[in-house]
C-alpha cells in the first residue's frame, strides 16, 4: 500500500517541487520505503511507497511509453487479478518491465482508456497523467476501500490519499461551515459519501472515476450495486458463496512479504484465517484485548461474550502462531488525538484508537494483514437487519440518536428540526439509487434499502477507520470479503434466504455464510452470536475521558464552545450519562465514546484551525 498526492494548474508551468514534497511529507507513514516526485508542464505528482509487490522494481510514479505518448501513474492499492490482465495485455503486444500490479493498471488504461476500471479486481485509487492530451484520469475502487480526496481552489486542482496532504498546499484554507456542522454532529462519525467535514474538500466516491483537463473536471459512475433477478436455490447460493469467499481470500495471499491475519474468534475472521492457514505455512494470527478485561467486561445484548475464549478455540483448532495484543486503557485514551490526526476528522473515538494501537503492534512484525471486515454489511450480520424496531426506524438504523444530536448542537446555529431534515434528506438521496423488483414484497424491499444504506454509509465509516489507522502504522490491511463479486451476488439473494427464515422462526445472522463453511470451522465459532469490535469497559478509561472533557468545558477558549451546547454536555458528564437515552452510533459508541467524540471535535478544531463560516 502507499499514499500519493499532487496538484494541477493549467495556467502555469510547475517547476518547483517544494510544495508537492511538503504535501508528500504529510503522508510519509503510508509509504515509508520510498518517496518520489514527478513534475511535467502543469502537473506535479508525489508518491510514498510501502513495498509489498515487486519490492525492487515497483517504484512510483511509474511511466510507460506507448502510442507515441507517455503515461505516468501514482497508485495506492492492490490488484488481485493481475496475472489474468497481464496475460490479456501480453497477447495484445504489451511488454512489462516488472511484476508489479502498478504497471498492469497503467497498461490497461493505455489499452482500454477509462473502461480499464471494469477489468480491475482489487482495492485501489490511482491517478494517471496523459502527457499528449495533458489530462488526468482518476479512479477509486468499487467499495471505497482506498481513499482519494480532492479540492479545487481557483485554477488549481489538488488531490491526495489523505486530507492532510491537501491542507499542506498553500492555497488551501480549512473551512467549516453550517453544512460541515450538520455532517459532523448530525451524521458523524459517518459522513455523506463524497463529502468531508471540511467545506469544499471532497472525496471521489466509491465506484466513480473522473477526468481533468483544461475544459474542466468530469465525474462518472462506473459501478454500483444493481438490483437483479436471482433464482438460485439455497444450495446453489451456499456453493457459490463458498467459492467466492475462498477465491477472494486465496487471491489476496499474493505478496512478496509476509502475511498475517487478525483473529477475533468471530465467524468472519475465523473463515479467512482457516482459508489462509490452508494455503500458507506457519500462519501468525493476532487478536486484541484490554488489560483487566476479564474483570471489567460487562455482557450486553450486542456483545454477550468476550472474544478471548473463542480466539483460543480457533488458535487451538488451527495451531497458528497466535499473539494477543493487550491494550492499556491509558494508552487507548492517549491515542485519541493520534487517531483523529490519522483520520483528519473526528472519528469513532476509542474504536479508532484501539485499532491504531492494534495495528501499531502488528506492524512491528508484518506489513500485510488480513481482516474479516465487510462481511456483516452484505451477509446481514447486524441487528438492524432483523430487529423490528430497528428495521422500522425512519432514520439510520444504527444511529437512533436524532434527539441526542439535536441536543448536542449549539441552540442558535440551526432551527429546530434542521438536523432531522438533514438526516431525512441524506437517507432519501441515498435510497433514490435503489431499485426494487416488481415481484418483491415490502419485507424484501425494506431489507434491500437497509442493505444499501449499510454498505454506503456504515461500512464506509468502518473501512475509513481501517485504512487510516493501519496506514498510519505503515501496515496494509486486506479485506477479502470486500470483493465486488461477493457483493454483486449476495446483494440480490432473497432476504429470507440470507437470514434463514425458511428454516426457523428466528432469523440467523449471516445464515448463508455460516452454512457455506459448515464442517470447516468449529461449531462454537460457526454459530457464535455476532459480536462487534471489542471496546473497553474499564472505569479507568471512562474517568479519563470525563476528566479531560470537564477541563475542556471549563476553558472558555476551547473551540467547542463555538458549535456545541455546553450546558447539555455538562449535564451529560454530571449525571455520568444516566440521562443519555440514545447511543450516538449504535452499540459501538455509547456514553464513553460520545464523550471521546466530543473531545476529538475540540482537538480537531484546535489542531486544524479551520475558519468558521457559520
XYZ file of C-alpha atoms in Angstrom, residues 11-612:
602
model
C -2.411 28.364 -16.176
C 1.195 27.904 -15.127
C 4.162 25.637 -15.673
C 5.169 23.967 -12.428
C 8.930 23.921 -11.935
C 9.359 23.933 -8.156
C 8.867 20.641 -6.287
C 8.813 22.138 -2.797
C 5.027 22.268 -2.456
C 4.373 18.703 -3.595
C 7.228 17.415 -1.438
C 5.721 19.102 1.629
C 2.366 17.535 0.774
C 4.005 14.122 0.451
C 5.797 14.501 3.783
C 2.393 14.616 5.473
C 1.528 11.098 4.289
C 5.004 9.633 4.755
C 3.730 6.875 7.049
C 1.515 5.453 4.297
C 4.698 4.561 2.437
C 7.961 4.881 4.373
C 10.032 2.723 1.995
C 10.444 5.220 -0.835
C 9.354 8.779 -1.766
C 9.481 10.154 -5.285
C 8.286 13.239 -7.172
C 7.282 13.796 -10.812
C 6.723 17.199 -12.450
C 5.757 17.926 -16.039
C 4.192 21.058 -17.506
C 1.166 21.862 -15.321
C 1.239 18.673 -13.230
C 3.030 17.699 -10.001
C 2.876 14.161 -8.567
C 4.373 12.684 -5.384
C 4.278 9.158 -4.045
C 5.165 7.424 -0.770
C 5.632 3.693 -1.187
C 5.044 0.760 1.113
C 6.780 -2.049 -0.763
C 4.630 -5.188 -0.977
C 4.717 -6.448 -4.581
C 7.904 -6.309 -6.672
C 9.807 -4.660 -3.847
C 12.838 -3.914 -6.039
C 11.290 -2.568 -9.253
C 7.842 -1.279 -8.371
C 8.797 2.352 -7.776
C 6.326 5.168 -8.431
C 5.490 7.496 -10.080
C 5.772 4.911 -12.865
C 5.927 5.757 -16.564
C 5.203 3.875 -19.765
C 5.756 4.951 -23.360
C 3.165 3.747 -25.881
C 1.265 5.016 -28.919
C 3.653 7.969 -29.312
C 2.732 9.131 -25.851
C 3.999 8.987 -22.264
C 1.724 7.948 -19.382
C 2.529 8.352 -15.675
C 0.699 6.729 -12.744
C 0.555 7.134 -8.985
C -1.363 4.359 -7.298
C -2.451 3.112 -3.881
C -3.858 -0.377 -3.505
C -3.579 -3.996 -4.523
C -4.867 -5.702 -7.654
C -5.965 -9.316 -7.177
C -6.343 -10.367 -10.810
C -3.004 -9.048 -12.029
C -1.975 -12.253 -13.773
C -5.186 -12.507 -15.834
C -4.948 -8.887 -17.003
C -1.236 -9.164 -17.720
C -1.843 -12.263 -19.874
C -4.537 -10.414 -21.815
C -2.217 -7.448 -22.421
C 0.725 -9.657 -23.372
C -1.474 -11.210 -26.052
C -2.157 -7.693 -27.313
C 1.568 -6.990 -27.696
C 2.403 -5.212 -24.443
C 5.725 -5.777 -22.730
C 6.323 -5.463 -18.999
C 9.467 -4.385 -17.193
C 8.488 -5.686 -13.743
C 5.975 -7.863 -11.889
C 4.045 -5.059 -10.184
C 0.311 -4.517 -10.482
C 1.035 -0.803 -10.971
C 2.445 -1.402 -14.435
C -0.528 -3.621 -15.316
C -3.034 -0.901 -14.379
C -1.125 1.655 -16.412
C -1.023 -0.607 -19.476
C -4.736 -1.343 -19.012
C -5.504 2.362 -19.200
C -3.381 2.739 -22.319
C -5.260 -0.134 -23.972
C -8.809 0.421 -22.743
C -8.933 4.051 -21.634
C -11.338 4.773 -18.800
C -13.035 1.393 -19.349
C -9.986 -0.193 -17.732
C -11.666 0.088 -14.314
C -14.199 -2.535 -15.355
C -11.429 -5.149 -15.564
C -9.864 -4.483 -12.155
C -10.489 -6.714 -9.136
C -8.939 -5.151 -6.094
C -8.731 -2.209 -3.759
C -7.352 0.891 -5.401
C -7.218 4.571 -6.028
C -4.973 5.964 -8.717
C -4.267 8.978 -10.897
C -2.826 8.721 -14.423
C -1.290 11.608 -16.357
C -1.654 11.530 -20.159
C 1.145 13.768 -21.474
C -0.113 14.236 -25.056
C -3.663 15.116 -24.019
C -2.445 16.942 -20.908
C -5.143 15.340 -18.770
C -5.562 13.364 -15.568
C -7.637 10.244 -15.117
C -8.653 9.421 -11.519
C -10.391 6.289 -10.226
C -11.397 4.674 -6.951
C -12.331 1.049 -6.218
C -15.933 -0.088 -6.219
C -16.392 -0.359 -2.450
C -14.194 2.559 -1.415
C -11.532 0.645 0.475
C -8.800 3.028 -0.701
C -9.240 6.815 -0.365
C -8.943 9.705 -2.827
C -9.665 13.293 -1.750
C -9.591 16.468 -3.833
C -10.396 20.154 -3.923
C -10.357 22.947 -6.488
C -9.113 26.391 -5.428
C -9.329 28.989 -8.181
C -7.343 27.473 -11.062
C -5.602 24.759 -9.037
C -6.834 21.168 -8.642
C -5.304 19.488 -5.575
C -5.639 15.823 -4.569
C -4.273 13.240 -2.169
C -4.745 9.959 -0.343
C -5.401 11.892 2.847
C -6.832 15.305 3.635
C -3.676 16.366 5.494
C -1.730 16.323 2.214
C -4.270 18.640 0.580
C -4.213 21.030 3.546
C -0.456 21.399 3.120
C -0.922 23.175 -0.234
C -0.576 26.945 0.360
C -3.799 27.758 -1.491
C -5.949 25.587 0.769
C -7.592 27.137 3.825
C -9.584 24.717 6.014
C -13.166 25.949 6.427
C -16.044 24.625 8.495
C -19.472 25.926 7.519
C -23.015 25.084 8.560
C -23.172 22.063 6.291
C -19.914 20.818 7.850
C -21.525 21.024 11.284
C -24.619 19.175 10.083
C -22.288 16.425 8.835
C -20.166 16.475 11.994
C -22.969 16.498 14.567
C -25.958 15.325 12.524
C -24.275 12.334 10.878
C -20.833 11.888 12.450
C -18.705 9.896 12.655
C -20.285 8.921 9.334
C -20.396 11.471 6.530
C -22.206 11.790 3.242
C -20.377 9.826 0.518
C -18.393 12.335 -1.497
C -18.223 14.897 1.314
C -15.970 15.524 4.313
C -16.295 17.698 7.415
C -14.342 20.429 5.575
C -16.045 22.801 3.157
C -15.041 22.114 -0.465
C -12.703 19.216 0.370
C -14.400 16.277 -1.291
C -13.751 12.605 -1.945
C -14.139 10.693 -5.165
C -16.959 8.326 -4.268
C -16.543 4.529 -4.388
C -17.183 3.168 -7.868
C -16.506 6.530 -9.513
C -13.884 7.812 -11.931
C -13.065 11.297 -13.195
C -11.229 13.163 -15.938
C -9.496 16.510 -15.510
C -8.306 18.675 -18.408
C -8.347 22.322 -19.428
C -12.077 22.078 -20.106
C -12.901 21.078 -16.536
C -13.442 18.176 -14.144
C -15.947 15.467 -15.115
C -17.028 12.739 -12.689
C -18.678 9.486 -13.830
C -20.060 6.455 -12.011
C -18.695 3.185 -13.383
C -20.147 0.750 -10.815
C -22.924 0.389 -8.295
C -24.942 -2.366 -6.698
C -27.749 -3.159 -9.112
C -30.969 -4.971 -8.325
C -31.362 -8.074 -10.486
C -33.483 -11.193 -10.516
C -31.806 -14.177 -8.886
C -33.410 -17.603 -8.952
C -30.620 -19.634 -7.351
C -31.682 -22.196 -4.785
C -30.282 -22.108 -1.271
C -27.926 -24.981 -2.108
C -26.645 -23.150 -5.191
C -26.200 -19.936 -3.191
C -24.230 -21.706 -0.471
C -21.922 -23.326 -3.027
C -21.315 -20.054 -4.854
C -20.650 -18.133 -1.645
C -18.114 -20.751 -0.572
C -16.337 -20.439 -3.913
C -16.351 -16.632 -3.997
C -15.114 -16.171 -0.431
C -12.425 -18.829 -0.815
C -11.294 -17.488 -4.180
C -11.146 -13.916 -2.904
C -9.079 -14.883 0.119
C -6.664 -17.017 -1.907
C -6.145 -14.173 -4.387
C -5.274 -11.838 -1.542
C -2.497 -14.050 -0.242
C -0.216 -12.840 -3.053
C 2.669 -10.863 -1.579
C 6.432 -10.594 -1.684
C 6.457 -10.015 2.077
C 4.913 -11.964 4.973
C 1.165 -12.001 5.638
C -0.618 -12.441 8.967
C -4.284 -12.442 9.980
C -6.456 -10.663 12.522
C -8.421 -13.251 14.516
C -11.296 -12.170 16.762
C -12.898 -15.567 17.261
C -15.892 -14.427 15.214
C -17.104 -16.205 12.095
C -15.656 -13.744 9.570
C -12.045 -13.609 10.715
C -12.129 -17.322 11.518
C -13.212 -18.263 7.981
C -10.492 -16.134 6.398
C -7.873 -17.392 8.834
C -8.862 -21.004 8.066
C -8.524 -20.411 4.312
C -5.198 -18.611 4.713
C -3.893 -21.293 7.056
C -4.743 -23.965 4.464
C -2.561 -22.217 1.880
C 0.307 -20.920 3.994
C 2.965 -22.331 6.287
C 3.108 -21.188 9.907
C 0.427 -18.512 9.755
C 0.645 -15.912 12.512
C -2.603 -14.548 13.949
C -3.259 -11.529 16.153
C -6.136 -10.666 18.455
C -6.876 -7.577 20.521
C -7.875 -7.397 24.176
C -7.763 -4.891 27.014
C -5.856 -5.094 30.264
C -8.169 -6.221 33.084
C -10.937 -7.050 30.602
C -11.546 -10.332 32.432
C -12.915 -8.334 35.347
C -14.156 -5.174 33.566
C -16.175 -6.840 30.790
C -19.942 -6.406 31.034
C -22.160 -8.625 28.879
C -24.944 -6.919 26.928
C -27.395 -7.716 24.147
C -24.887 -6.711 21.488
C -21.679 -8.121 22.970
C -22.653 -11.141 25.027
C -19.248 -12.851 25.178
C -15.586 -11.925 25.306
C -13.546 -12.639 22.181
C -10.670 -14.254 24.068
C -12.487 -17.531 24.797
C -13.310 -18.027 21.111
C -9.887 -16.927 19.901
C -8.433 -19.763 21.985
C -10.761 -22.280 20.282
C -9.602 -21.198 16.804
C -5.956 -20.937 17.822
C -6.002 -24.493 19.139
C -8.010 -25.742 16.152
C -5.683 -24.295 13.508
C -2.489 -24.347 15.604
C -1.492 -20.885 14.399
C 1.330 -18.864 15.866
C -1.021 -16.655 17.873
C -0.276 -13.370 19.631
C -2.645 -11.321 21.770
C -2.191 -7.550 21.812
C -3.298 -6.242 25.204
C -4.093 -2.547 25.232
C -3.735 -0.388 28.292
C -6.675 1.963 28.834
C -4.403 4.931 29.428
C -2.728 4.287 26.071
C -6.172 3.963 24.488
C -7.096 7.393 25.849
C -3.797 8.975 24.834
C -4.191 7.717 21.267
C -7.467 9.607 20.762
C -5.506 12.555 19.378
C -3.309 10.383 17.158
C -6.305 8.532 15.724
C -8.002 11.861 14.982
C -4.935 13.050 13.062
C -4.768 9.737 11.213
C -8.369 10.221 10.022
C -8.123 14.046 9.676
C -11.644 14.254 11.084
C -13.335 13.235 14.348
C -13.996 9.526 14.101
C -15.136 6.562 16.130
C -13.248 7.647 19.245
C -11.631 4.688 21.045
C -12.925 2.312 18.350
C -10.386 4.135 16.181
C -7.648 4.465 18.773
C -7.853 0.772 19.700
C -7.423 -0.148 16.024
C -4.459 2.222 15.838
C -2.838 0.565 18.856
C -3.578 -2.890 17.429
C -2.078 -2.067 14.027
C 0.939 -0.468 15.637
C 1.811 -3.750 17.337
C 1.150 -5.886 14.254
C 3.296 -3.609 12.062
C 6.339 -4.327 14.224
C 6.433 -7.775 12.598
C 4.330 -7.621 9.402
C 3.481 -5.318 6.515
C 0.337 -7.154 5.376
C -2.615 -8.398 7.423
C -5.989 -9.981 6.588
C -9.175 -8.645 8.183
C -12.729 -10.018 8.283
C -14.348 -6.609 7.753
C -17.128 -6.021 5.195
C -18.935 -9.312 5.790
C -21.718 -8.137 8.111
C -22.805 -5.437 5.683
C -23.562 -7.808 2.807
C -24.483 -11.058 4.594
C -26.891 -9.468 7.100
C -24.863 -9.552 10.298
C -26.213 -6.507 12.112
C -29.279 -6.389 14.380
C -30.916 -3.716 12.231
C -31.423 -6.306 9.508
C -33.970 -8.176 11.617
C -34.861 -6.436 14.908
C -38.321 -4.967 14.325
C -37.829 -1.552 15.971
C -34.586 -1.020 14.068
C -35.949 -2.223 10.742
C -38.891 0.154 11.064
C -36.855 3.152 12.195
C -37.097 6.035 9.702
C -33.551 7.258 10.304
C -30.243 5.442 10.016
C -30.938 2.149 11.811
C -27.514 2.083 13.513
C -27.891 5.626 14.904
C -31.172 6.125 16.709
C -29.779 9.374 18.007
C -31.647 12.182 16.293
C -32.648 13.742 19.642
C -29.169 13.413 21.111
C -27.620 15.053 18.051
C -30.118 17.908 18.202
C -29.364 18.416 21.913
C -25.592 18.463 21.297
C -25.593 21.336 18.844
C -25.451 24.977 19.895
C -29.012 26.261 20.035
C -28.646 29.408 17.908
C -26.915 27.718 14.973
C -29.935 25.956 13.476
C -33.688 25.981 13.515
C -35.498 23.207 15.352
C -35.815 20.233 13.024
C -32.839 21.129 10.805
C -30.803 18.090 11.873
C -33.734 15.731 11.398
C -34.377 17.253 7.987
C -30.718 16.813 7.019
C -30.757 13.166 8.108
C -34.005 12.532 6.225
C -32.627 14.168 3.081
C -29.404 12.132 3.303
C -31.326 8.861 3.535
C -33.785 9.790 0.797
C -30.972 10.791 -1.551
C -29.125 7.520 -0.971
C -32.197 5.340 -1.392
C -33.093 7.081 -4.664
C -30.445 4.819 -6.231
C -32.101 1.589 -5.031
C -34.429 -0.283 -7.357
C -36.978 -2.839 -6.200
C -38.215 -5.783 -8.186
C -41.905 -5.802 -9.067
C -42.090 -9.300 -7.622
C -40.658 -8.224 -4.243
C -42.854 -7.672 -1.191
C -42.456 -4.931 1.418
C -40.217 -7.116 3.594
C -37.752 -7.718 0.757
C -37.839 -4.063 -0.279
C -37.081 -2.804 3.223
C -34.225 -5.276 3.603
C -32.807 -4.082 0.266
C -32.984 -0.455 1.425
C -31.238 -1.204 4.710
C -28.643 -3.325 2.920
C -27.797 -0.468 0.532
C -27.717 2.159 3.299
C -25.457 -0.024 5.424
C -22.947 -0.533 2.604
C -22.867 3.094 1.500
C -22.744 4.640 4.977
C -21.911 2.309 7.868
C -19.357 0.202 6.010
C -17.712 3.312 4.589
C -17.166 4.612 8.129
C -15.529 1.336 9.166
C -13.252 0.936 6.144
C -12.102 4.556 6.518
C -11.116 3.712 10.076
C -9.213 0.621 8.997
C -7.363 2.343 6.166
C -6.288 5.399 8.169
C -5.340 3.569 11.357
C -3.416 0.830 9.572
C -1.631 3.123 7.134
C -0.684 5.438 9.989
C 1.424 2.500 11.194
C 2.614 1.522 7.681
C 0.507 -1.648 7.701
C -1.561 -2.860 4.749
C -4.872 -4.442 5.777
C -6.596 -6.579 3.153
C -10.329 -7.259 3.301
C -11.214 -10.370 1.243
C -14.949 -10.012 1.912
C -14.836 -6.653 0.077
C -14.717 -8.353 -3.314
C -17.252 -6.780 -5.659
C -18.186 -10.235 -6.984
C -19.359 -11.253 -3.493
C -21.351 -8.051 -3.082
C -22.961 -8.221 -6.519
C -24.103 -11.785 -5.947
C -25.250 -11.736 -2.330
C -26.984 -8.348 -2.701
C -29.578 -9.959 -4.947
C -30.274 -13.064 -2.885
C -33.664 -13.018 -1.118
C -33.633 -11.538 2.382
C -35.447 -14.560 3.799
C -32.745 -16.832 2.405
C -29.962 -14.658 3.824
C -31.495 -14.812 7.297
C -32.532 -18.467 7.104
C -36.186 -17.614 7.673
C -37.329 -20.621 5.666
C -35.909 -22.914 8.366
C -36.784 -21.248 11.655
C -38.999 -18.628 13.166
C -35.935 -16.768 14.421
C -33.545 -15.055 11.988
C -29.965 -16.301 11.863
C -27.357 -13.619 11.223
C -25.272 -14.420 8.162
C -27.117 -17.704 7.734
C -25.779 -18.414 4.233
C -22.180 -17.674 5.166
C -22.420 -19.978 8.180
C -23.904 -22.757 6.051
C -21.226 -22.275 3.397
C -18.449 -23.131 5.866
C -20.118 -25.800 7.963
C -17.653 -28.519 8.881
C -14.632 -26.303 8.206
C -14.514 -24.404 11.492
C -15.738 -25.455 14.957
C -19.474 -25.093 15.572
C -18.818 -22.942 18.661
C -17.345 -20.381 16.258
C -19.659 -21.005 13.336
C -22.809 -20.324 15.344
C -21.418 -17.781 17.774
C -23.687 -14.760 18.152
C -22.410 -11.714 16.236
C -20.081 -9.651 18.432
C -18.843 -6.175 17.429
C -15.244 -4.948 17.507
C -14.298 -5.124 21.205
C -14.325 -1.918 23.198
C -13.152 -1.179 26.707
C -15.450 -1.376 29.728
C -12.799 -0.002 32.046
C -13.783 2.623 34.640
C -10.248 3.977 34.242
C -10.949 4.927 30.626
C -14.302 6.489 31.489
C -12.719 8.560 34.240
C -10.019 9.793 31.859
C -12.477 10.992 29.186
C -14.801 12.598 31.745
C -11.923 14.465 33.376
C -10.475 15.699 30.112
C -13.841 16.876 28.811
C -14.549 18.709 32.081
C -11.271 20.587 31.635
C -12.133 21.432 28.033
C -15.533 22.778 29.058
C -14.013 24.816 31.882
C -11.724 26.595 29.412
C -13.842 29.340 27.833
C -11.364 29.488 24.917
C -11.987 25.850 23.943
C -13.335 25.880 20.429
C -16.234 23.508 21.042
C -17.930 26.456 22.764
C -18.447 27.790 19.216
C -20.589 24.878 17.997
C -21.817 22.703 20.900
C -24.489 23.102 23.555
C -22.165 23.293 26.553
C -24.947 23.127 29.139
C -26.193 19.841 27.696
C -22.680 18.340 27.535
C -22.040 19.428 31.131
C -25.248 17.716 32.252
C -24.187 14.535 30.477
C -20.980 14.425 32.496
C -22.625 15.477 35.763
C -25.083 12.574 35.500
C -22.401 10.171 34.211
C -24.599 9.541 31.188
C -27.615 8.351 33.159
C -29.840 10.771 31.234
C -28.492 9.526 27.896
C -31.387 7.716 26.238
C -29.746 7.235 22.817
C -26.375 5.925 21.651
C -24.568 8.227 19.261
C -23.604 5.450 16.835
C -25.280 2.210 17.815
C -23.558 -0.274 20.102
C -20.125 0.965 19.046
C -20.461 4.437 20.558
C -22.252 4.634 23.900
C -21.664 7.171 26.691
C -17.824 6.933 26.960
C -17.391 7.079 23.185
C -19.799 10.024 22.910
C -17.616 11.994 25.317
C -14.498 10.916 23.436
C -16.072 12.048 20.138
C -16.703 15.492 21.656
C -13.069 15.587 22.817
C -11.984 14.767 19.268
C -14.158 17.566 17.871
C -12.387 20.053 20.143
C -8.959 18.663 19.269
C -9.819 18.813 15.566
C -10.881 22.465 15.777
C -7.729 23.373 17.692
C -5.180 21.376 15.672
C -6.583 22.009 12.188
C -7.676 25.584 12.966
C -10.496 25.734 10.429
C -12.085 29.072 9.696
C -15.713 29.000 10.856
